[in-house]
Short mmCIF file of C-alpha atoms in Angstrom, two decimals:
data_model
loop_
_atom_site.label_atom_id
_atom_site.label_comp_id
_atom_site.label_asym_id
_atom_site.label_seq_id
_atom_site.Cartn_x
_atom_site.Cartn_y
_atom_site.Cartn_z
CA MET A 1 -33.06 -38.56 82.26
CA PRO A 2 -36.05 -40.46 83.96
CA ARG A 3 -38.55 -38.22 85.81
CA SER A 4 -40.04 -39.42 89.12
CA MET A 5 -43.12 -41.58 89.23
CA THR A 6 -44.78 -38.94 91.55
CA ARG A 7 -44.56 -36.40 88.96
CA SER A 8 -45.91 -38.85 86.12
CA ALA A 9 -48.71 -40.10 88.58
CA LEU A 10 -49.68 -36.44 89.17
CA PHE A 11 -50.00 -35.69 85.70
CA ALA A 12 -51.94 -38.93 84.92
CA LEU A 13 -54.23 -37.83 87.76
CA ALA A 14 -54.68 -34.39 86.24
CA LEU A 15 -55.57 -35.94 82.97
CA VAL A 16 -58.31 -38.20 84.52
CA THR A 17 -59.63 -35.29 86.39
CA LEU A 18 -60.14 -33.14 83.31
CA GLY A 19 -61.59 -35.91 81.30
CA ALA A 20 -58.71 -36.97 79.00
CA GLY A 21 -58.97 -40.26 77.29
CA CYS A 22 -56.36 -42.67 76.10
CA LEU A 23 -54.76 -42.60 72.72
CA GLY A 24 -53.89 -46.00 71.40
CA THR A 25 -50.82 -48.12 72.19
CA PRO A 26 -47.58 -46.31 72.84
CA SER A 27 -44.64 -47.15 70.38
CA ASP A 28 -41.92 -49.29 71.75
CA ASP A 29 -39.26 -47.61 74.04
CA GLY A 30 -36.66 -50.21 73.26
CA GLU A 31 -32.80 -50.08 72.78
CA THR A 32 -31.32 -47.19 70.91
CA LEU A 33 -29.75 -48.21 67.53
CA ASP A 34 -26.63 -46.55 65.88
CA GLY A 35 -27.60 -44.26 63.05
CA PRO A 36 -31.00 -43.46 61.22
CA ILE A 37 -33.00 -46.12 59.96
CA ALA A 38 -36.31 -45.75 58.02
CA THR A 39 -39.48 -47.34 59.28
CA ASP A 40 -41.32 -49.37 56.76
CA ALA A 41 -44.88 -48.32 57.44
CA SER A 42 -44.99 -44.63 58.05
CA GLY A 43 -42.28 -43.18 55.91
CA LEU A 44 -40.72 -41.87 59.03
CA THR A 45 -36.90 -42.06 59.69
CA THR A 46 -35.66 -42.80 63.22
CA VAL A 47 -32.66 -40.61 64.22
CA THR A 48 -30.75 -42.19 67.20
CA SER A 49 -27.86 -39.81 67.39
CA PHE A 50 -28.50 -36.02 67.14
CA GLY A 51 -26.66 -34.53 70.03
CA THR A 52 -26.32 -34.92 73.80
CA ASN A 53 -30.28 -35.24 74.11
CA PRO A 54 -30.43 -34.09 77.60
CA GLY A 55 -34.20 -34.54 77.51
CA ASN A 56 -33.98 -38.16 76.60
CA LEU A 57 -36.44 -37.74 73.60
CA LYS A 58 -36.79 -39.79 70.53
CA MET A 59 -36.37 -38.13 66.87
CA TYR A 60 -38.18 -39.05 63.69
CA THR A 61 -37.88 -37.06 60.40
CA TYR A 62 -39.95 -37.18 57.27
CA SER A 63 -38.48 -35.53 54.01
CA PRO A 64 -40.64 -35.80 50.94
CA ALA A 65 -39.27 -36.67 47.53
CA GLY A 66 -38.12 -33.77 45.46
CA VAL A 67 -37.60 -31.35 48.18
CA GLY A 68 -35.20 -28.54 47.30
CA ALA A 69 -32.51 -26.57 48.69
CA ASP A 70 -33.39 -23.84 51.45
CA ALA A 71 -36.61 -25.82 52.25
CA PRO A 72 -38.77 -25.05 55.22
CA LEU A 73 -38.61 -27.20 58.36
CA VAL A 74 -41.70 -27.74 60.81
CA VAL A 75 -41.16 -29.45 64.20
CA VAL A 76 -44.35 -31.40 64.94
CA MET A 77 -45.07 -32.45 68.68
CA HIS A 78 -47.58 -35.01 69.69
CA GLY A 79 -50.09 -34.78 72.70
CA CYS A 80 -50.13 -36.77 75.84
CA THR A 81 -50.46 -40.74 75.37
CA GLN A 82 -49.66 -40.09 71.63
CA SER A 83 -46.52 -41.17 69.69
CA ALA A 84 -44.96 -39.57 66.66
CA LEU A 85 -46.65 -42.11 64.33
CA ASP A 86 -50.11 -41.34 66.04
CA TYR A 87 -49.58 -37.60 65.04
CA VAL A 88 -48.85 -38.28 61.56
CA LYS A 89 -52.57 -38.67 61.33
CA ALA A 90 -52.78 -34.73 61.54
CA GLY A 91 -51.52 -34.57 57.97
CA TRP A 92 -48.15 -32.90 57.99
CA ASN A 93 -46.36 -35.47 55.95
CA SER A 94 -49.09 -35.17 53.04
CA LEU A 95 -48.62 -31.49 53.17
CA ALA A 96 -45.11 -31.79 53.01
CA ASP A 97 -45.31 -33.99 49.88
CA THR A 98 -47.21 -31.16 48.12
CA TRP A 99 -45.37 -28.00 49.42
CA LYS A 100 -41.92 -29.62 49.71
CA PHE A 101 -40.70 -29.07 53.29
CA HIS A 102 -38.93 -31.20 55.99
CA VAL A 103 -40.66 -32.36 59.18
CA ILE A 104 -39.34 -33.41 62.53
CA TYR A 105 -41.31 -35.50 65.10
CA PRO A 106 -39.93 -35.31 68.63
CA GLU A 107 -41.45 -38.17 70.73
CA GLN A 108 -41.66 -38.44 74.49
CA GLN A 109 -40.74 -41.64 76.22
CA THR A 110 -42.32 -43.35 79.09
CA ALA A 111 -39.14 -43.29 80.97
CA ASN A 112 -39.76 -39.64 81.12
CA SER A 113 -43.57 -39.44 81.45
CA SER A 114 -45.85 -42.45 81.96
CA THR A 115 -48.51 -40.59 79.97
CA ARG A 116 -46.18 -39.66 77.20
CA CYS A 117 -46.69 -35.79 77.72
CA PHE A 118 -43.67 -33.48 77.00
CA ASN A 119 -42.73 -31.91 80.33
CA TRP A 120 -43.99 -28.39 79.57
CA TYR A 121 -44.35 -27.88 83.42
CA GLU A 122 -40.94 -28.83 84.49
CA LEU A 123 -38.54 -25.84 84.77
CA GLY A 124 -35.58 -28.14 84.02
CA ASP A 125 -37.14 -28.99 80.58
CA ILE A 126 -38.68 -25.59 79.56
CA GLN A 127 -35.52 -23.23 79.78
CA ARG A 128 -33.15 -22.49 76.94
CA GLY A 129 -30.11 -24.86 76.99
CA GLN A 130 -31.77 -27.35 79.28
CA GLY A 131 -33.61 -30.71 79.20
CA GLU A 132 -36.44 -31.31 76.52
CA ALA A 133 -36.13 -27.88 75.02
CA LEU A 134 -32.47 -28.34 74.33
CA SER A 135 -33.10 -31.89 72.77
CA ILE A 136 -35.75 -30.45 70.31
CA LYS A 137 -33.37 -27.72 69.44
CA GLN A 138 -30.55 -30.07 68.90
CA MET A 139 -32.79 -32.02 66.50
CA VAL A 140 -33.25 -28.88 64.36
CA ASP A 141 -29.41 -28.50 64.51
CA TRP A 142 -28.90 -32.06 63.44
CA MET A 143 -31.58 -31.52 60.51
CA LYS A 144 -29.72 -28.56 59.21
CA GLY A 145 -26.46 -30.39 59.14
CA GLN A 146 -28.05 -33.17 56.94
CA VAL A 147 -30.19 -31.24 54.51
CA SER A 148 -30.49 -27.65 53.05
CA ILE A 149 -32.78 -25.63 55.60
CA ASP A 150 -33.72 -22.00 55.10
CA ASP A 151 -32.92 -20.70 58.56
CA GLU A 152 -35.75 -18.11 58.23
CA ARG A 153 -38.44 -20.73 57.83
CA VAL A 154 -38.25 -22.98 60.74
CA PHE A 155 -41.46 -23.55 62.38
CA ALA A 156 -43.00 -25.57 65.46
CA THR A 157 -46.38 -26.78 66.12
CA GLY A 158 -48.18 -29.42 68.51
CA LEU A 159 -51.22 -30.53 70.21
CA SER A 160 -52.01 -30.23 74.10
CA ALA A 161 -48.72 -31.04 75.97
CA GLY A 162 -47.13 -30.56 72.40
CA GLY A 163 -48.81 -27.20 72.12
CA ALA A 164 -47.43 -26.25 75.33
CA MET A 165 -43.93 -27.41 74.23
CA THR A 166 -44.53 -25.39 71.08
CA ALA A 167 -45.02 -22.36 73.33
CA VAL A 168 -41.81 -23.36 75.08
CA MET A 169 -39.66 -23.65 71.98
CA ILE A 170 -40.69 -20.33 70.39
CA ALA A 171 -40.40 -18.55 73.68
CA THR A 172 -36.91 -19.87 74.57
CA TYR A 173 -35.42 -20.04 70.93
CA PRO A 174 -36.73 -17.07 69.08
CA ASP A 175 -33.63 -16.92 67.20
CA VAL A 176 -34.34 -20.51 65.75
CA PHE A 177 -38.09 -20.34 65.08
CA SER A 178 -39.93 -18.08 62.85
CA GLY A 179 -43.47 -19.10 63.90
CA GLY A 180 -45.35 -21.54 66.13
CA ALA A 181 -48.79 -22.90 65.88
CA ILE A 182 -50.27 -24.04 69.49
CA VAL A 183 -53.21 -26.33 69.27
CA GLY A 184 -55.30 -27.04 72.50
CA GLY A 185 -52.08 -25.68 74.34
CA ILE A 186 -51.05 -23.63 77.35
CA PRO A 187 -48.96 -20.50 77.79
CA TYR A 188 -45.28 -20.49 78.35
CA ARG A 189 -44.32 -20.87 82.11
CA CYS A 190 -47.96 -20.98 83.25
CA ALA A 191 -46.67 -23.92 85.61
CA ALA A 192 -43.55 -23.86 87.50
CA GLY A 193 -43.83 -27.58 88.57
CA SER A 194 -46.08 -30.50 88.64
CA ALA A 195 -48.31 -28.77 91.52
CA ASP A 196 -49.46 -26.34 88.74
CA LEU A 197 -50.78 -28.78 86.34
CA THR A 198 -54.57 -28.71 87.14
CA LYS A 199 -54.62 -25.01 87.64
CA CYS A 200 -53.02 -24.37 84.28
CA MET A 201 -55.12 -26.98 82.41
CA GLY A 202 -58.15 -25.50 83.79
CA GLY A 203 -57.13 -21.99 82.78
CA PHE A 204 -55.10 -19.64 84.83
CA ASP A 205 -55.82 -15.90 84.33
CA ARG A 206 -52.86 -13.60 84.42
CA THR A 207 -52.14 -10.13 83.04
CA ALA A 208 -50.93 -9.80 79.34
CA THR A 209 -47.97 -8.02 81.05
CA VAL A 210 -46.97 -11.02 83.28
CA HIS A 211 -47.59 -13.38 80.42
CA GLY A 212 -45.19 -11.30 78.13
CA ASP A 213 -42.54 -10.86 80.83
CA VAL A 214 -41.92 -14.52 81.32
CA VAL A 215 -41.29 -14.99 77.57
CA ARG A 216 -39.01 -11.86 77.52
CA ASN A 217 -37.08 -13.15 80.49
CA ALA A 218 -36.65 -16.63 78.75
CA VAL A 219 -33.94 -15.02 76.80
CA PRO A 220 -32.45 -12.06 78.47
CA GLY A 221 -31.33 -9.27 76.27
CA TYR A 222 -32.73 -10.74 73.14
CA VAL A 223 -33.80 -7.96 70.65
CA GLY A 224 -34.39 -9.80 67.51
CA PRO A 225 -37.63 -10.64 65.83
CA ARG A 226 -40.24 -12.74 67.61
CA PRO A 227 -42.04 -15.89 66.13
CA LYS A 228 -45.65 -15.17 64.73
CA VAL A 229 -48.12 -17.38 66.31
CA SER A 230 -51.23 -19.32 65.56
CA ILE A 231 -53.58 -20.32 68.39
CA TRP A 232 -56.17 -23.07 68.03
CA HIS A 233 -58.68 -24.24 70.46
CA GLY A 234 -62.21 -26.05 70.53
CA THR A 235 -64.95 -24.15 72.52
CA SER A 236 -66.07 -27.55 74.23
CA ASP A 237 -62.47 -28.59 75.25
CA ILE A 238 -62.81 -29.94 78.81
CA VAL A 239 -59.10 -31.25 78.96
CA VAL A 240 -57.32 -28.00 78.43
CA LYS A 241 -60.02 -25.28 79.04
CA PRO A 242 -60.56 -22.57 76.21
CA LEU A 243 -59.32 -19.85 78.69
CA ASN A 244 -55.86 -20.92 77.74
CA ALA A 245 -56.48 -19.77 74.22
CA THR A 246 -57.35 -16.32 75.56
CA GLU A 247 -54.31 -16.28 77.80
CA LEU A 248 -52.13 -17.32 74.80
CA VAL A 249 -53.38 -14.56 72.83
CA GLU A 250 -52.60 -12.11 75.65
CA GLN A 251 -49.10 -13.53 76.10
CA TRP A 252 -48.06 -13.37 72.36
CA THR A 253 -49.59 -10.03 71.47
CA ASN A 254 -47.95 -8.51 74.46
CA VAL A 255 -44.62 -10.14 73.39
CA HIS A 256 -45.11 -8.36 69.94
CA GLY A 257 -45.96 -5.15 71.42
CA VAL A 258 -49.57 -5.08 70.21
CA ASP A 259 -53.07 -5.20 72.11
CA ALA A 260 -55.11 -8.15 72.52
CA THR A 261 -58.16 -6.71 70.50
CA ALA A 262 -58.58 -8.10 67.14
CA ASP A 263 -57.89 -6.20 64.07
CA ALA A 264 -60.00 -8.27 61.99
CA THR A 265 -62.51 -11.39 62.62
CA TRP A 266 -63.58 -13.80 60.02
CA THR A 267 -65.49 -16.84 59.55
CA VAL A 268 -63.61 -19.75 58.06
CA ASP A 269 -65.08 -23.13 57.64
CA GLY A 270 -67.37 -22.44 60.61
CA ALA A 271 -64.63 -21.30 62.83
CA SER A 272 -63.90 -17.86 64.25
CA ARG A 273 -60.51 -16.60 62.98
CA LYS A 274 -59.06 -13.34 64.56
CA GLU A 275 -56.02 -11.40 63.34
CA TYR A 276 -53.81 -9.26 65.57
CA ARG A 277 -51.51 -6.87 63.54
CA ASP A 278 -48.49 -5.01 64.22
CA ALA A 279 -47.84 -1.28 63.18
CA ASN A 280 -46.75 -2.50 59.70
CA GLY A 281 -50.03 -4.39 59.16
CA GLU A 282 -48.33 -7.68 59.67
CA THR A 283 -50.71 -10.43 61.23
CA VAL A 284 -48.19 -11.41 64.11
CA VAL A 285 -50.77 -13.38 66.03
CA GLU A 286 -53.99 -15.17 64.85
CA SER A 287 -56.41 -17.29 66.92
CA TRP A 288 -58.93 -19.91 65.79
CA SER A 289 -61.94 -20.87 67.85
CA ILE A 290 -63.78 -24.03 66.75
CA PRO A 291 -67.41 -24.13 68.03
CA ASN A 292 -68.57 -27.27 69.70
CA MET A 293 -65.04 -29.04 69.23
CA GLY A 294 -63.59 -30.83 72.27
CA HIS A 295 -59.67 -31.51 72.79
CA GLY A 296 -57.79 -32.36 69.72
CA THR A 297 -56.29 -31.25 66.31
CA PRO A 298 -59.14 -30.28 63.72
CA VAL A 299 -58.70 -32.22 60.36
CA ASP A 300 -60.80 -32.58 57.27
CA PRO A 301 -60.26 -35.91 55.39
CA GLY A 302 -62.46 -34.54 52.50
CA PHE A 303 -60.58 -31.16 52.14
CA ALA A 304 -60.18 -30.93 48.38
CA ALA A 305 -57.55 -27.99 48.29
CA ALA A 306 -54.97 -30.39 49.91
CA GLY A 307 -56.25 -33.63 48.39
CA GLY A 308 -57.38 -34.60 51.84
CA CYS A 309 -56.27 -33.40 55.21
CA GLY A 310 -55.48 -35.90 57.95
CA THR A 311 -57.16 -39.03 59.13
CA ALA A 312 -59.55 -38.98 61.98
CA GLY A 313 -58.60 -40.73 65.20
CA ALA A 314 -58.54 -40.09 69.07
CA TYR A 315 -57.94 -36.47 69.53
CA ILE A 316 -57.51 -36.08 65.77
CA LEU A 317 -60.91 -34.63 65.01
CA ASP A 318 -62.74 -34.44 61.75
CA VAL A 319 -64.66 -31.16 62.08
CA ASN A 320 -64.47 -30.15 58.44
CA LEU A 321 -61.61 -27.78 59.07
CA CYS A 322 -58.00 -28.48 58.08
CA SER A 323 -55.81 -27.02 60.67
CA THR A 324 -52.68 -28.37 59.11
CA TYR A 325 -53.32 -26.58 55.93
CA ARG A 326 -54.30 -23.34 57.63
CA ILE A 327 -51.33 -23.36 59.82
CA GLY A 328 -49.13 -24.08 56.69
CA GLN A 329 -50.60 -21.08 55.05
CA PHE A 330 -49.90 -18.74 58.02
CA PHE A 331 -46.39 -20.08 58.06
CA GLY A 332 -45.91 -19.28 54.29
CA LEU A 333 -45.07 -22.97 53.49
CA ASP A 334 -47.15 -22.55 50.24
CA GLN A 335 -44.95 -19.81 48.94
CA GLY A 336 -42.00 -21.60 47.60
CA VAL A 337 -38.37 -20.89 48.29
CA PRO A 338 -37.83 -17.04 48.67
CA GLY A 339 -35.18 -15.25 46.66
CA GLY A 340 -36.36 -16.62 43.23
CA GLY A 341 -36.72 -14.37 40.28
CA THR A 342 -34.66 -11.61 39.11
CA GLY A 343 -36.17 -9.02 41.45
CA GLY A 344 -35.18 -10.79 44.69
CA THR A 345 -37.37 -10.67 47.80
CA GLY A 346 -37.19 -8.24 50.59
CA GLY A 347 -34.04 -6.25 50.89
CA THR A 348 -34.68 -2.89 49.54
CA GLY A 349 -38.41 -3.36 49.49
CA GLY A 350 -38.75 -4.65 53.26
CA THR A 351 -40.60 -7.76 53.15
CA GLY A 352 -42.51 -8.20 56.09
CA GLY A 353 -43.11 -8.85 59.61
CA THR A 354 -41.88 -11.09 62.33
CA GLY A 355 -41.02 -14.43 60.74
CA GLY A 356 -40.84 -13.20 57.26
CA THR A 357 -43.48 -13.96 54.62
CA GLY A 358 -41.80 -13.05 51.51
CA GLY A 359 -42.73 -15.40 48.66
CA THR A 360 -41.00 -16.37 45.33
CA GLY A 361 -40.55 -13.31 43.27
CA GLY A 362 -40.52 -10.54 45.57
CA THR A 363 -43.75 -10.01 47.48
CA GLY A 364 -43.99 -8.80 51.15
CA GLY A 365 -46.27 -9.87 53.68
CA ALA A 366 -49.05 -7.50 54.29
CA GLY A 367 -46.37 -4.81 53.22
CA GLY A 368 -46.90 -5.62 49.76
CA THR A 369 -44.69 -5.56 46.65
CA GLY A 370 -41.02 -6.15 47.36
CA GLY A 371 -40.40 -2.58 48.14
CA THR A 372 -40.09 0.66 46.28
CA GLY A 373 -38.03 0.11 43.17
CA GLY A 374 -37.72 -3.52 44.12
CA THR A 375 -39.11 -5.84 41.35
CA GLY A 376 -36.96 -5.70 38.23
CA GLY A 377 -33.52 -6.49 39.59
CA THR A 378 -31.24 -3.65 40.36
CA GLY A 379 -32.48 -0.53 38.74
CA GLY A 380 -35.19 -2.63 36.70
CA SER A 381 -33.39 -2.34 33.46
CA GLY A 382 -33.73 -4.63 30.71
CA GLY A 383 -30.21 -5.03 29.57
CA SER A 384 -27.45 -2.79 28.39
CA GLY A 385 -28.79 0.09 26.22
CA GLY A 386 -32.04 -1.80 25.60
CA ASP A 387 -35.47 -1.02 26.13
CA PRO A 388 -36.58 -1.51 29.83
CA ALA A 389 -37.66 -5.28 30.49
CA PRO A 390 -41.40 -6.07 31.10
CA VAL A 391 -42.14 -5.80 34.69
CA CYS A 392 -44.16 -8.56 36.39
CA GLU A 393 -44.82 -8.07 40.14
CA GLU A 394 -46.39 -10.80 42.40
CA PHE A 395 -48.74 -10.61 45.37
CA TYR A 396 -49.69 -13.27 47.78
CA GLU A 397 -52.48 -12.09 50.12
CA GLY A 398 -56.08 -12.62 50.73
CA ASN A 399 -58.66 -11.30 48.27
CA TYR A 400 -59.78 -8.94 50.96
CA TYR A 401 -56.33 -7.30 51.02
CA HIS A 402 -56.05 -7.37 47.29
CA VAL A 403 -59.24 -5.24 47.27
CA GLN A 404 -58.06 -2.92 50.00
CA LYS A 405 -54.79 -2.21 48.18
CA GLY A 406 -56.48 -1.43 45.02
CA ARG A 407 -55.45 -4.56 42.99
CA ALA A 408 -59.14 -6.14 42.98
CA VAL A 409 -62.74 -4.89 43.36
CA VAL A 410 -65.63 -6.70 44.97
CA CYS A 411 -67.82 -8.34 42.23
CA GLY A 412 -70.34 -11.05 41.85
CA ALA A 413 -73.43 -12.12 43.67
CA PHE A 414 -73.90 -9.84 46.78
CA ASN A 415 -70.25 -8.46 46.15
CA SER A 416 -68.93 -11.66 47.74
CA TYR A 417 -66.27 -12.15 45.36
CA ALA A 418 -63.13 -10.17 44.21
CA CYS A 419 -62.19 -9.47 40.53
CA ALA A 420 -58.76 -8.30 39.41
CA VAL A 421 -58.49 -4.74 38.33
CA GLY A 422 -57.82 -4.52 34.57
CA SER A 423 -58.35 -8.16 33.54
CA ASN A 424 -61.48 -8.40 35.61
CA GLN A 425 -60.77 -11.91 36.34
CA ASN A 426 -62.76 -13.55 39.19
CA LEU A 427 -60.18 -14.32 42.03
CA GLY A 428 -62.66 -16.15 44.12
CA LEU A 429 -64.52 -15.19 47.49
CA ASN A 430 -63.50 -11.97 49.02
CA ASN A 431 -61.92 -13.57 52.16
CA VAL A 432 -58.58 -13.63 53.77
CA LEU A 433 -57.45 -16.88 52.29
CA PRO A 434 -54.16 -16.21 50.30
CA THR A 435 -54.30 -16.15 46.54
CA TRP A 436 -51.42 -15.28 43.99
CA ILE A 437 -52.11 -12.25 41.51
CA ARG A 438 -49.67 -10.59 39.29
CA LYS A 439 -49.41 -7.07 38.01
CA THR A 440 -48.32 -6.99 34.22
CA GLY A 441 -48.95 -3.51 33.42
CA PRO A 442 -50.09 -0.03 34.84
CA ASN A 443 -53.15 -0.81 36.86
CA TYR A 444 -53.55 -4.17 35.25
CA TYR A 445 -53.81 -7.38 37.35
CA GLU A 446 -54.38 -11.07 36.49
CA ALA A 447 -54.89 -14.38 38.55
CA GLY A 448 -51.72 -16.44 38.81
CA ARG A 449 -47.94 -15.83 39.34
CA CYS A 450 -45.23 -14.37 37.06
CA PRO A 451 -43.77 -16.51 34.39
#
């Protein structure tokens, strides 16, 4: 489905006008082969038949060794002039190796866009059931037909045009995606054609209601949960201006029915992180503003917690902040397969929030503990006629929330740490980065997970 050269040329002109550079050599757009074949350099697998593919996109996948049943799936979309292989440098494959989830990399073709941009501005590609949006949805469907995917843990992320396409996917398929992370991107339906490119990339101020309405109108009559959203932008981005991050916050807080005033603000690795919570205390939107960063995906090759995070390159920026890891945490990818343990997750206890954050063994999101009466199996009994079984409850939240909910107290130098109530174990810095703790007795908490 080739696009006209006029549209491609217009987009190329917009990139030049706003200072975008070139990202290496595009991959080959050669003939289509029958069936998937693994590439020998990257570990990506090419899938050449995954549906009608009305958007004429390419599909690559990555599945780590040892991935189990009901695994999460992340759709990762590159930026303009990039390829799927280029965007592997963002670190998603390495994180998948650690946390065991599948990855899909859609790839644009030069037949569609001479600059390899996903066509986030073409109405025929950004509506449900049409064009590139449908092609990407078909990739998800294909993957679900090949491996065991948890329907409640399908996510999307991308940079620049891939970030704008992430907004497209979570707007048009809220019944497919539980969350999205938009890096240097643009609100859904900012543009209604190539004539709007420069206006949108430069930042186009609309009211939150107008932004929210275009998302609601994308799937008329939809009343289900909406994806939670993580928004990332550099303060020195001259390609896609930072105003777009503000507009994205307004769009997605409005969609979730909350205001655009942050409920909490934190400094993490030098960046400003803001949380926007719903009435249940769930963070449904977060925003990250990275000082002095230009246009690109922030990585940290020296990030110890993940054994390194990404590889610096054009528009893959080493700013000592691992966006891939932080986004993975926001999606709950580090929490294992939900439903494990005799207590179960959610259900009676009501795990929480749009997108669902319940982890192994029965914790909620900000909502807490698997619910009233929820952690010991049905009724919590230890067997027919026997003594009650020992109860262990797990909680996975930032230490700040453990303190707020009485599981921990501030401690250490300048009260900058959190210590578990009862055991007095030091849980680390008193911040919002999630940690596991377990309750093993009345008002007694320890670091770690239940056995």
